[in-house]
Every structure is written in C-alpha cells, then in structure tokens.
mmCIF file of C-alpha atoms in Angstrom:
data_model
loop_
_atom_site.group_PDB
_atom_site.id
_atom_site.type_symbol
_atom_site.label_atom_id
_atom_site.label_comp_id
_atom_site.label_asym_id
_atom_site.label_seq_id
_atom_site.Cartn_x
_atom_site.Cartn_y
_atom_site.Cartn_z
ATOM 1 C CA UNK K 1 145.469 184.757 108.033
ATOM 2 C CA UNK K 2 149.291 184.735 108.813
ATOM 3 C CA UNK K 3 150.342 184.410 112.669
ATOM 4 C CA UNK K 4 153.718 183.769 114.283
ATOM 5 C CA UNK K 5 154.634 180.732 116.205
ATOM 6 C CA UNK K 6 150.718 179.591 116.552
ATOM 7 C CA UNK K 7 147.507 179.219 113.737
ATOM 8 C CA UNK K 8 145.082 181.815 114.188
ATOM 9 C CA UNK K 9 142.756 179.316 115.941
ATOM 10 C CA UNK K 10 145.236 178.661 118.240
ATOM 11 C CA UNK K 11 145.850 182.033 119.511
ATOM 12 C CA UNK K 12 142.069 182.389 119.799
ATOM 13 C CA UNK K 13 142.223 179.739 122.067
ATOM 14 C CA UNK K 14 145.445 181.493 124.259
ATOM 15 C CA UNK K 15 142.787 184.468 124.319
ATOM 16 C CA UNK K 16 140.062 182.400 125.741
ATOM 17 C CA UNK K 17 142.346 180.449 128.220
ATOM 18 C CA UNK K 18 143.658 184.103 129.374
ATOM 19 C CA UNK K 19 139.907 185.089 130.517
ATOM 20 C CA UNK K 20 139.711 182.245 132.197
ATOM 21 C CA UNK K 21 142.805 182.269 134.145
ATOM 22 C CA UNK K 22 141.191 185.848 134.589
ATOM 23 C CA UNK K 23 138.073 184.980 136.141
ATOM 24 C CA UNK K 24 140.079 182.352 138.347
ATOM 25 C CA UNK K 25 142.208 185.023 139.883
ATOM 26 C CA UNK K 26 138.958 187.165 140.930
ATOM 27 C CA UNK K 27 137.624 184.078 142.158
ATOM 28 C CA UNK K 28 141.048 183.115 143.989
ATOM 29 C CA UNK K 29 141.770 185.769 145.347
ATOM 30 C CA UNK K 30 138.076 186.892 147.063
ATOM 31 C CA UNK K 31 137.614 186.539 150.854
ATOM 32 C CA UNK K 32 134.638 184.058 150.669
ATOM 33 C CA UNK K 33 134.684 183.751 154.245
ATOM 34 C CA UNK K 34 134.014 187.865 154.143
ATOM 35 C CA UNK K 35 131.898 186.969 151.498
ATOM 36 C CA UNK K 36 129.240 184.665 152.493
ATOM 37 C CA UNK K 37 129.420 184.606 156.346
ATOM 38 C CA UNK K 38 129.989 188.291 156.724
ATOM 39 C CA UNK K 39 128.349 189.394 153.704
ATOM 40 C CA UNK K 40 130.637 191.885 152.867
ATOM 41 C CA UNK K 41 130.528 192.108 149.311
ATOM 42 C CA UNK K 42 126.970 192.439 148.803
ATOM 43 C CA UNK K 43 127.143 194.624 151.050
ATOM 44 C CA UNK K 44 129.811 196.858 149.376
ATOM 45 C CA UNK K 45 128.109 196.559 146.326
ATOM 46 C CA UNK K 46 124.578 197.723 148.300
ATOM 47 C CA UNK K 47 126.617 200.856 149.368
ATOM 48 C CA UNK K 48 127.664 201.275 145.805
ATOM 49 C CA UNK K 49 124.197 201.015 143.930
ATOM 50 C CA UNK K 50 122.303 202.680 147.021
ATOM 51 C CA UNK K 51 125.078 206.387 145.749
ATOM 52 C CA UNK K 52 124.519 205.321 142.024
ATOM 53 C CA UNK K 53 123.265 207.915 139.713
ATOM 54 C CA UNK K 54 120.945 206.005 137.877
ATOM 55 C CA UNK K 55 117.947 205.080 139.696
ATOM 56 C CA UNK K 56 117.424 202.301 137.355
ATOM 57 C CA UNK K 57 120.503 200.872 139.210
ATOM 58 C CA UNK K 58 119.342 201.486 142.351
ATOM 59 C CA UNK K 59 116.063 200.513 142.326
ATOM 60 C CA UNK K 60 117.214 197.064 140.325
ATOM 61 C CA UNK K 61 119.578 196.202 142.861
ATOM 62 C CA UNK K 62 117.474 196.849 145.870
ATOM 63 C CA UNK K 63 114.481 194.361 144.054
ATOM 64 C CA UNK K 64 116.679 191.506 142.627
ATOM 65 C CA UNK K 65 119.520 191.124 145.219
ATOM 66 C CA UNK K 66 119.149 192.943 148.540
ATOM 67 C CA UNK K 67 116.092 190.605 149.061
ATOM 68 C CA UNK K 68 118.419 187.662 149.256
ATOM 69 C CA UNK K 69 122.350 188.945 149.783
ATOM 70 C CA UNK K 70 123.378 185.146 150.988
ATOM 71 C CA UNK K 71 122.356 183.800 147.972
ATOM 72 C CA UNK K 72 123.710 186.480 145.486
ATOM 73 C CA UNK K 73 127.055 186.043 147.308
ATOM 74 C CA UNK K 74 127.064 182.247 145.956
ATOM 75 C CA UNK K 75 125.827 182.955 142.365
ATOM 76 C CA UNK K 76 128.814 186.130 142.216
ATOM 77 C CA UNK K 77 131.248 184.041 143.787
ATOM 78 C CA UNK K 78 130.655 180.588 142.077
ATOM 79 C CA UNK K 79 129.852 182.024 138.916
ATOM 80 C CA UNK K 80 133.566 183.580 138.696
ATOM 81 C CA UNK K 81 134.868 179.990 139.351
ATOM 82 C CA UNK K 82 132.552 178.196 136.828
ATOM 83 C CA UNK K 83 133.420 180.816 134.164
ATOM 84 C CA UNK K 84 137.173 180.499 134.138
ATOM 85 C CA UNK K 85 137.031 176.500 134.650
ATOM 86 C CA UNK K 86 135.062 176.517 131.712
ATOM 87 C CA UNK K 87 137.003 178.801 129.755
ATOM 88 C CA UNK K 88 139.984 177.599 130.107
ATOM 89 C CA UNK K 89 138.894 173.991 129.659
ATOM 90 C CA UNK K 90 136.878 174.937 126.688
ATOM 91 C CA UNK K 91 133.791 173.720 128.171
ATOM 92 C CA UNK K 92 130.716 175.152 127.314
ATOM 93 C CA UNK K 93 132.623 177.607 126.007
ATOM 94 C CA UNK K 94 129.610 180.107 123.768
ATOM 95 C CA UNK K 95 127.367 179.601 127.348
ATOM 96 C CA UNK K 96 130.593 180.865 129.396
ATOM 97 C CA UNK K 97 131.347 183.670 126.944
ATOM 98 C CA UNK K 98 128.295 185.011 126.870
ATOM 99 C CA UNK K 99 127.713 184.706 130.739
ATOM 100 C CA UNK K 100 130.936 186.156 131.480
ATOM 101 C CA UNK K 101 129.671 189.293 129.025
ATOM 102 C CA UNK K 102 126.632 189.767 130.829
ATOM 103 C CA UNK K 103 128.770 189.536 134.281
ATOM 104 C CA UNK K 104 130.929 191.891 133.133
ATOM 105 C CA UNK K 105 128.492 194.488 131.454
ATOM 106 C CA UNK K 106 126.524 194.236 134.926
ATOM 107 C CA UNK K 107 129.977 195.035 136.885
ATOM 108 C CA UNK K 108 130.416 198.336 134.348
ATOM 109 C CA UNK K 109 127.099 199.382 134.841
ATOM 110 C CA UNK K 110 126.999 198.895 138.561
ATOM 111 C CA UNK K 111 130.745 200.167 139.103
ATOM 112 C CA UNK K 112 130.349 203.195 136.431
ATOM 113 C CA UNK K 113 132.040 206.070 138.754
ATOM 114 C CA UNK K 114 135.011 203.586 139.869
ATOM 115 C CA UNK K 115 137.734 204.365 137.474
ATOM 116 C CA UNK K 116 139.494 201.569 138.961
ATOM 117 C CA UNK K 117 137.255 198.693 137.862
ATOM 118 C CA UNK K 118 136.143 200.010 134.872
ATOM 119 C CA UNK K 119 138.856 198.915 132.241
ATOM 120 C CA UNK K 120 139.252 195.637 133.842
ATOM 121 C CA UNK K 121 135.811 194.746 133.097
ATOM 122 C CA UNK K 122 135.656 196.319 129.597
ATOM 123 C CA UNK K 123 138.780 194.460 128.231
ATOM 124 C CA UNK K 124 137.298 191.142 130.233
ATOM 125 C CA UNK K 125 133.707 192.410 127.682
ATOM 126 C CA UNK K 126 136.079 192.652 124.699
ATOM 127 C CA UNK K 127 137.791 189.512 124.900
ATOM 128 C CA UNK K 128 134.775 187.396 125.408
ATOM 129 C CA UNK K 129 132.825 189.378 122.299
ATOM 130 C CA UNK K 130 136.089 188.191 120.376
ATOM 131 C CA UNK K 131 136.096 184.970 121.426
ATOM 132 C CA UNK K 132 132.403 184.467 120.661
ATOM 133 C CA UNK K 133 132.739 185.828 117.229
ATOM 134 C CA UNK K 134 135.700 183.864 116.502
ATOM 135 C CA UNK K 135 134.365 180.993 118.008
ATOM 136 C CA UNK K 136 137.778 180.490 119.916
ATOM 137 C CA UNK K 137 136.211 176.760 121.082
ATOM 138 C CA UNK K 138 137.394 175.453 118.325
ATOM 139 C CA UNK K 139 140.956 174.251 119.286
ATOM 140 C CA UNK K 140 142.139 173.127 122.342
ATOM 141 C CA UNK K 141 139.079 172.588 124.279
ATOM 142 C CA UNK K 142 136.355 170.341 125.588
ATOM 143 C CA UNK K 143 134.082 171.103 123.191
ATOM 144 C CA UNK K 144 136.201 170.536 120.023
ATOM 145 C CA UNK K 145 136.956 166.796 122.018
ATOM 146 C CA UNK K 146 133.211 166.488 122.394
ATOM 147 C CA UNK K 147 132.283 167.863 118.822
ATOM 148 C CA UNK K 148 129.810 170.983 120.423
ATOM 149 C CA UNK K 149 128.924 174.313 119.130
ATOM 150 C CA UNK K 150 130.879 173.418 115.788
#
C-alpha cells in the first residue's frame, strides 16, 4: 500500500482518533444538566419513537428505556464520553468500535425520518466498520503499548 506523508497504519489510526474526537464533541457539547435533571433527551427521543413508523421501534423503546429514563440518560451520555476517550487513546479499541456501531445503528434506526442526523451517524457506522476491519489499534494506541487485540 502506498500513502503520502503517513504508513497506511498510521492513517488508520488518524481515522480512529477522528471518531473519537467525534464522539467527544457530542458528548461536549450536550446539556447534561437538561439531560439528567430535566430529562430532556429521553424525553425527545420518547416523542420521537412514540411518531415512529415502525412499531418495532416503538414498542422497544417504550419496554427497554421509558421504564427507567434517569438511567438511560447516564448510559447515552457516558457512553459518548467513554467511546471517544477510548478511541482516541486506543484503548479497548475493537470493544469501542463495535459499541460505537451498535450506538450508531440504534441512532439511524431510531432517528430514520430526521434527514438531519442521518448521515452523521452513517459515516460515524462507516468509519468504525473500517477501523474494525483494519484493525486501526495497531499504531498509536494503548493497546499496541499494552500488546491487546494483536
């Protein structure tokens, strides 16, 4: 493989460092005072589900996190900040990757009439795919240091 400036490896691991900064900025920049003493973005995500076409959606939503929207705000919220600070530290890195996928893919689904939303969390589903398949932990990361997932 020929690259310019940086190995191949290399700019696999700019890739993965670039979700990461990703999923710090939509930590960063959420109102987690809104967010866990107000509840206000389970609650805008109850509003979206509760109008969602697929009743699969719906129905999921109300069982798994209506039941408990103080604790779903922590897991969104804190997830978001675990997943960058371990992708961009290389920590963890497959376990982030795939998390982040799963995050994402749940966003799509859940978000799948907002036009807005929708190719921010397909490129942020790309990357990570990329990065897993590449294994983009292999330079410049935690893992490497520690000798994981090699």
């Amino acid at each position: 493989m020929q690259t310019i400036w940086l190995s191949g490896a290399e700019w696999l691991a700019v890739l993965r460092i670039g979700l990461g900064l990703w999923w710090l900025e939509s930590w960063r920049h959420k109102d987690r005072k809104g967010w866990f003493e107000r509840g206000t973005g389970i609650a805008w995500a109850a509003d979206v589900a509760g109008k969602h076409r697929w009743s699969v959606v719906r129905s999921g939503f109300r069982r798994v996190v209506e039941p408990r929207p103080k604790v779903m705000a922590y897991v969104v919220v804190y997830a978001e900040l675990a997943l960058g600070l371990g992708l961009v530290t290389g920590f963890l890195t497959p376990v982030a990757l795939v998390a982040g996928l799963l995050l994402n893919l749940l966003y799509l689904t859940l978000m799948i009439h907002d036009w807005a939303e929708q190719g921010q969390n397909a490129m942020m589903a790309l990357i990570s795919l990329v990065a897993l398949f590449a294994m983009a932990w292999q330079t410049w990361s935690l893992d490497a240091a520690f000798g994981l997932f090699l």
